[in-house]
Coordinates of C-alpha atoms in Angstrom, one line a residue:
M1255 CA 153.6 66.2 -20.8
V1256 CA 151.9 67.6 -17.7
I1257 CA 148.2 67.8 -17.8
K1258 CA 147.0 71.0 -16.3
R1259 CA 144.3 70.3 -13.6
N1260 CA 140.9 72.0 -14.1
R1261 CA 140.2 73.8 -10.9
Y1262 CA 136.5 74.1 -11.8
A1263 CA 135.9 70.4 -12.5
E1264 CA 134.2 69.7 -9.1
D1265 CA 131.9 72.7 -9.5
L1266 CA 131.0 71.7 -13.1
R1267 CA 130.3 68.1 -11.9
R1268 CA 128.1 69.4 -9.1
K1269 CA 126.1 71.8 -11.4
A1270 CA 125.6 68.9 -13.9
L1271 CA 124.2 66.7 -11.1
L1272 CA 121.9 69.4 -9.9
K1273 CA 120.6 70.1 -13.4
Y1274 CA 120.0 66.3 -13.9
K1275 CA 118.0 66.2 -10.6
F1276 CA 116.0 69.2 -11.5
K1277 CA 115.1 67.7 -14.9
K1278 CA 114.1 64.5 -13.3
V1279 CA 111.8 66.3 -10.8
V1280 CA 110.2 68.3 -13.7
R1281 CA 109.5 65.1 -15.6
E1282 CA 107.9 63.5 -12.6
V1283 CA 105.7 66.5 -12.0
I1284 CA 104.6 66.5 -15.7
M1285 CA 103.8 62.8 -15.6
N1286 CA 101.8 63.0 -12.4
S1287 CA 100.3 66.5 -12.8
Q1288 CA 96.8 65.1 -12.7
W1289 CA 96.9 63.6 -9.2
L1290 CA 99.1 66.4 -7.8
D1291 CA 96.4 68.9 -8.8
E1292 CA 93.4 66.7 -8.0
N1293 CA 92.1 69.1 -5.4
Y1294 CA 92.3 72.1 -7.7
E1295 CA 89.2 73.3 -9.5
D1296 CA 88.9 76.2 -11.9
Q1297 CA 86.4 78.3 -10.0
K1298 CA 85.4 81.2 -12.2
I1299 CA 84.2 84.2 -10.1
S1300 CA 81.3 86.0 -11.5
A1301 CA 79.0 88.9 -10.5
N1302 CA 76.5 86.4 -9.0
V1303 CA 77.3 86.4 -5.3
K1304 CA 75.2 83.3 -4.5
K1305 CA 76.9 81.3 -7.3
N1306 CA 80.3 82.3 -6.0
I1307 CA 79.5 81.2 -2.5
A1308 CA 78.1 77.9 -3.8
L1309 CA 81.3 77.3 -5.7
M1310 CA 83.5 78.0 -2.7
M1311 CA 81.4 75.8 -0.4
R1312 CA 81.2 72.9 -2.9
T1313 CA 83.0 69.7 -1.9
K1314 CA 86.2 69.2 -3.8
R1315 CA 86.1 66.6 -6.5
R1316 CA 88.2 63.5 -5.8
V1317 CA 89.8 61.8 -8.8
G1318 CA 90.6 58.1 -8.5
I1319 CA 90.6 55.9 -5.5
L1320 CA 93.9 56.7 -3.8
T1321 CA 94.5 60.0 -1.9
I1322 CA 97.6 62.2 -2.3
Y1323 CA 98.9 60.9 1.1
E1324 CA 98.5 57.2 0.0
K1325 CA 100.2 57.9 -3.4
S1326 CA 103.1 59.7 -1.7
L1327 CA 103.4 56.8 0.7
I1328 CA 103.7 54.3 -2.1
R1329 CA 106.3 56.4 -3.9
T1330 CA 108.4 56.7 -0.7
P1331 CA 111.4 54.4 -0.8
H1332 CA 110.9 51.4 1.4
H1333 CA 114.0 52.0 3.5
L1334 CA 112.6 55.4 4.4
R1335 CA 109.2 54.1 5.5
T1336 CA 108.5 53.7 9.2
I1337 CA 106.8 50.6 10.7
S1338 CA 103.6 52.5 10.9
D1339 CA 103.8 53.4 7.2
R1340 CA 104.5 49.8 6.2
S1341 CA 101.5 48.6 8.2
K1342 CA 99.3 51.3 6.5
L1343 CA 100.4 50.1 3.1
C1344 CA 99.6 46.5 4.0
I1345 CA 96.1 47.5 5.1
L1346 CA 95.7 49.7 2.0
F1347 CA 96.7 46.9 -0.4
A1348 CA 94.4 44.4 1.4
G1349 CA 91.4 46.6 0.4
L1350 CA 92.3 47.0 -3.2
R1351 CA 90.4 44.8 -5.7
C1352 CA 93.5 43.9 -7.7
F1353 CA 95.0 42.2 -4.7
L1354 CA 92.0 40.4 -3.3
C1355 CA 92.9 37.1 -5.0
I1356 CA 96.5 37.2 -3.8
P1357 CA 97.3 35.5 -0.4
P1358 CA 98.2 37.9 2.4
K1359 CA 101.7 36.7 2.8
L1360 CA 102.5 37.3 -0.8
R1361 CA 100.7 40.7 -0.7
A1362 CA 103.0 41.7 2.2
R1363 CA 106.1 40.8 0.2
V1364 CA 104.9 42.9 -2.7
V1365 CA 104.6 46.1 -0.7
P1366 CA 108.4 47.0 -0.6
V1367 CA 108.9 46.6 -4.4
I1368 CA 105.7 47.8 -6.0
K1369 CA 105.6 51.3 -7.7
Y1370 CA 102.8 53.8 -8.4
M1371 CA 102.1 55.1 -11.9
S1372 CA 99.6 57.5 -13.3
A1373 CA 98.5 57.4 -17.0
N1374 CA 96.6 60.0 -19.0
P1375 CA 94.0 59.0 -21.6
G1376 CA 95.5 57.9 -24.9
R1377 CA 98.8 56.8 -23.4
T1378 CA 100.2 53.4 -24.6
I1379 CA 100.8 51.2 -21.5
I1380 CA 102.0 48.1 -23.3
R1381 CA 103.1 47.9 -27.0
Q1382 CA 102.6 44.8 -29.1
G1383 CA 105.7 42.9 -30.0
D1384 CA 107.8 44.2 -27.0
E1385 CA 109.5 41.9 -24.6
P1386 CA 107.6 41.5 -21.3
H1387 CA 109.4 43.1 -18.4
I1388 CA 106.6 44.8 -16.3
I1389 CA 103.1 43.9 -15.1
F1390 CA 100.4 46.4 -14.2
F1391 CA 97.6 46.2 -11.6
I1392 CA 94.7 48.6 -12.4
V1393 CA 93.6 50.6 -9.3
A1394 CA 91.3 53.1 -11.2
G1395 CA 90.4 53.9 -14.8
E1396 CA 90.0 51.8 -17.9
I1397 CA 92.5 50.3 -20.3
G1398 CA 91.6 49.0 -23.8
M1399 CA 93.3 46.0 -25.5
L1400 CA 94.0 46.6 -29.1
K1401 CA 95.4 44.3 -31.9
Q1402 CA 98.0 45.8 -34.1
S1403 CA 98.1 44.8 -37.8
D1404 CA 100.8 45.6 -40.4
R1405 CA 99.8 47.6 -43.5
K1406 CA 102.2 46.9 -46.4
V1407 CA 102.9 49.5 -49.2
K1408 CA 104.9 48.8 -52.3
L1409 CA 106.9 51.6 -53.9
N1410 CA 108.1 51.3 -57.6
S1411 CA 111.4 53.0 -58.3
N1412 CA 113.4 52.2 -61.4
Y1413 CA 111.6 48.9 -61.7
K1414 CA 112.7 47.9 -58.2
F1415 CA 110.0 47.2 -55.7
K1416 CA 110.5 48.3 -52.1
L1417 CA 108.3 47.0 -49.3
I1418 CA 107.4 49.3 -46.4
V1419 CA 105.5 48.1 -43.3
F1420 CA 103.4 50.5 -41.3
P1421 CA 102.0 49.4 -38.0
K1422 CA 98.3 50.1 -37.7
F1423 CA 95.9 49.6 -34.8
K1424 CA 92.4 48.3 -35.2
S1425 CA 89.8 50.9 -34.6
N1426 CA 87.8 48.9 -32.1
C1427 CA 88.9 47.8 -28.6
E1428 CA 88.7 44.0 -28.2
I1429 CA 88.6 43.9 -24.4
S1430 CA 88.3 46.7 -21.8
F1431 CA 90.0 46.2 -18.4
G1432 CA 89.1 48.1 -15.3
P1433 CA 89.8 48.3 -11.6
G1434 CA 90.9 45.0 -10.1
D1435 CA 92.4 43.6 -13.3
C1436 CA 96.0 42.7 -14.0
I1437 CA 97.6 43.2 -17.4
G1438 CA 101.0 42.0 -18.7
D1439 CA 101.2 38.9 -16.6
I1440 CA 100.3 36.4 -19.4
E1441 CA 103.4 37.0 -21.5
I1442 CA 105.7 36.7 -18.5
I1443 CA 104.1 33.4 -17.5
E1444 CA 104.1 32.1 -21.0
D1445 CA 107.5 33.5 -21.8
R1446 CA 106.4 35.2 -25.1
P1447 CA 106.4 38.7 -26.6
R1448 CA 103.5 41.0 -26.1
D1449 CA 100.5 39.8 -28.1
Y1450 CA 98.4 43.0 -27.8
S1451 CA 98.8 46.7 -27.2
Y1452 CA 97.1 48.3 -24.2
V1453 CA 96.1 51.9 -24.3
A1454 CA 94.6 54.0 -21.5
T1455 CA 91.0 55.1 -22.4
S1456 CA 90.6 57.2 -19.2
Q1457 CA 92.7 58.6 -16.4
C1458 CA 94.3 55.5 -14.8
E1459 CA 96.0 54.8 -11.5
L1460 CA 98.3 51.8 -11.8
L1461 CA 100.6 49.7 -9.6
V1462 CA 103.7 48.5 -11.4
L1463 CA 105.8 45.4 -10.7
V1464 CA 109.0 44.5 -12.6
D1465 CA 109.7 41.0 -13.9
N1466 CA 112.4 40.2 -11.4
D1467 CA 110.2 40.9 -8.4
F1468 CA 107.3 39.2 -10.1
N1469 CA 109.2 36.0 -10.8
S1470 CA 110.5 35.8 -7.2
I1471 CA 107.2 36.6 -5.4
L1472 CA 104.0 36.2 -7.4
K1473 CA 104.9 34.0 -10.4
P1474 CA 104.7 30.6 -8.6
Y1475 CA 101.2 31.3 -7.3
M1476 CA 99.9 32.9 -10.5
Q1477 CA 101.5 30.2 -12.6
K1478 CA 99.6 27.5 -10.7
V1479 CA 96.3 29.5 -11.1
W1480 CA 97.0 29.9 -14.8
N1481 CA 97.7 26.2 -15.3
D1482 CA 94.5 25.3 -13.5
K1483 CA 92.5 27.6 -15.8
K1484 CA 94.0 26.1 -18.9
A1485 CA 93.4 22.5 -17.6
A1486 CA 89.8 23.4 -16.8
L1487 CA 89.1 24.8 -20.3
K1488 CA 90.7 21.8 -22.0
A1489 CA 88.8 19.4 -19.9
L1490 CA 85.5 20.6 -21.2
D1491 CA 84.4 19.3 -24.6
Y1492 CA 82.6 22.6 -25.2
F1493 CA 85.9 24.4 -25.9
D1494 CA 87.5 21.8 -28.2
F1495 CA 87.0 24.1 -31.2
L1496 CA 89.0 27.0 -29.6
S1497 CA 92.5 27.8 -30.9
E1498 CA 95.5 28.3 -28.7
D1499 CA 95.1 32.1 -28.9
Q1500 CA 91.5 31.9 -28.0
I1501 CA 92.2 29.6 -25.0
L1502 CA 94.8 32.2 -23.7
K1503 CA 92.2 35.0 -24.1
A1504 CA 89.5 32.9 -22.3
C1505 CA 91.9 32.1 -19.5
K1506 CA 92.6 35.8 -19.1
L1507 CA 88.9 36.5 -18.6
C1508 CA 87.7 33.5 -16.6
T1509 CA 87.9 32.9 -12.9
L1510 CA 87.8 29.6 -10.9
K1511 CA 85.4 29.5 -8.0
Q1512 CA 84.6 26.8 -5.5
Y1513 CA 81.2 26.5 -3.7
K1514 CA 80.3 24.5 -0.7
P1515 CA 77.2 22.2 -0.6
L1516 CA 73.9 24.2 -0.5
D1517 CA 75.7 27.5 -1.4
T1518 CA 73.8 29.8 -3.8
I1519 CA 75.7 30.5 -6.9
Y1520 CA 73.4 33.3 -7.9
S1521 CA 69.8 34.2 -7.2
H1522 CA 67.2 36.0 -9.2
D1523 CA 68.2 39.4 -7.8
R1524 CA 71.9 38.8 -7.4
G1525 CA 74.8 38.1 -9.6
K1526 CA 75.9 39.5 -12.9
L1527 CA 74.0 38.7 -16.1
T1528 CA 77.2 38.8 -18.1
N1529 CA 78.7 35.8 -16.3
V1530 CA 78.3 32.2 -17.6
H1531 CA 79.0 29.3 -15.3
F1532 CA 80.5 26.0 -16.4
V1533 CA 80.4 23.1 -13.9
L1534 CA 83.7 21.4 -13.7
S1535 CA 82.9 19.0 -10.9
G1536 CA 79.9 18.3 -8.6
Q1537 CA 76.2 18.9 -9.2
C1538 CA 73.9 22.0 -9.0
L1539 CA 70.2 22.5 -9.1
I1540 CA 68.2 25.3 -10.7
L1541 CA 65.4 26.4 -8.4
Q1542 CA 62.6 28.8 -9.3
C1543 CA 60.6 30.3 -6.4
L1544 CA 57.0 31.1 -7.2
N1545 CA 54.5 33.0 -5.1
M1546 CA 51.4 30.7 -4.7
K1547 CA 48.1 31.4 -3.1
V1548 CA 46.3 28.4 -1.5
I1549 CA 42.6 28.4 -2.4
V1550 CA 40.0 26.0 -1.0
K1551 CA 36.8 25.5 -3.2
N1552 CA 34.2 22.9 -2.4
G1553 CA 36.5 21.2 0.0
K1554 CA 39.3 20.9 -2.6
K1555 CA 42.6 22.6 -2.3
G1556 CA 44.0 24.6 -5.2
Y1557 CA 46.8 26.9 -6.0
E1558 CA 46.9 30.2 -7.8
L1559 CA 50.0 32.1 -8.9
V1560 CA 50.4 35.6 -7.4
D1561 CA 52.2 38.4 -9.2
T1562 CA 54.7 40.3 -7.1
L1563 CA 56.8 43.3 -7.8
D1564 CA 60.6 43.0 -8.3
G1565 CA 62.4 43.2 -5.1
E1566 CA 59.7 41.6 -2.9
F1567 CA 60.7 38.4 -1.1
L1568 CA 58.8 35.8 0.9
N1569 CA 58.9 35.3 4.7
M1570 CA 56.7 32.6 6.2
N1571 CA 57.8 33.4 9.7
S1572 CA 55.7 36.6 10.0
N1573 CA 51.9 36.6 10.2
N1574 CA 51.8 40.3 9.3
S1575 CA 53.7 39.6 6.1
I1576 CA 51.2 36.9 5.2
N1577 CA 48.2 39.2 5.8
K1578 CA 50.0 42.0 3.7
R1579 CA 50.9 39.5 1.0
E1580 CA 54.5 40.2 1.6
V1581 CA 56.1 36.8 2.3
K1582 CA 59.9 36.9 2.5
S1583 CA 62.2 33.9 1.9
P1584 CA 65.9 34.7 2.5
S1585 CA 67.2 31.3 1.5
M1586 CA 66.2 27.9 -0.1
F1587 CA 65.6 26.4 3.4
A1588 CA 63.0 29.0 4.2
A1589 CA 61.3 28.2 0.9
L1590 CA 61.3 24.5 1.5
N1591 CA 60.0 25.0 5.1
A1592 CA 57.3 27.2 3.8
I1593 CA 55.9 24.4 1.7
H1594 CA 55.6 22.0 4.6
D1595 CA 54.2 24.6 6.9
N1596 CA 51.5 25.6 4.5
E1597 CA 50.4 22.1 3.7
K1598 CA 48.7 22.2 7.1
E1599 CA 47.0 25.6 6.4
S1600 CA 43.8 25.9 4.5
S1601 CA 44.6 29.4 3.1
G1602 CA 47.5 31.7 2.9
Y1603 CA 50.5 32.4 0.7
V1604 CA 53.3 30.0 0.1
V1605 CA 56.6 29.9 -1.8
R1606 CA 56.9 26.8 -4.0
P1607 CA 60.3 26.1 -5.5
S1608 CA 60.3 24.2 -8.8
V1609 CA 63.4 22.2 -9.8
R1610 CA 64.4 22.3 -13.4

């Protein structure tokens, strides 16, 4: 039996390929319509001429951190990038908060394999129970971490009970992640299914890394940091009551920092009030700087506390500052030197640190 050749087979194959490419382009445009149209604004023209001119002259609103050129550069295949493009990407990634803790050599190796992704509000980034294959670096936007619980319903049919399980999310977000955070890395490091679901709460810009590239580039470094965090938490008696799940969550939120001798951990006007510091090794002092006025009465020296406004500092090196009652102390050394210098003075203003 002779099979008759289809003379139009090549044309049909070519049309199917073009149709597939067109659908792929349409899907990409729909998924990334937000950043493609970031320079577009709905300017409604009215009868008010001044208002129309103000709308036309107004600076275009920029959504997110990355520009269209930077996004297109990240999306360009690595073999098509020039040497100049690759150096620009290395400089760009060095300035992103999500890569500040990664060594420069590892950061340069990530550039060829990382991908860009845009997520609209309400989109599920990671679903609870799935196998971990991707990690996400948040460049812009916020992502909420939700815990999924099962809601069971029993149906009675001919005296036979059937059990149906409906997945249901908790209404409140347990943790909110923002720019500079990384999600999805814990499950790959611990080799376990996804413990939580992550949903975008605002327009997000993400950098995506698949598990094979993560295992070969970043996993050895991040595994060491992760083990150090777990060892630090377990070394403190304060966290003996924590469960394994709570330890994993605490390791996700905490950071390890090292300070040199005489470094300031935080001062009265610097640092975040939401951070709590636990000392793993070494010693630290709590200093309180007070503005004191030296008063001499009947040949006896006395001190009086002077109220100052927030944001005023002490500087003992300037006579004008002393006369104006604006003494500025940029560091602990200036405060200590001010005490010794003012012991010789009969009047003036001094900063006296108290050790608690």
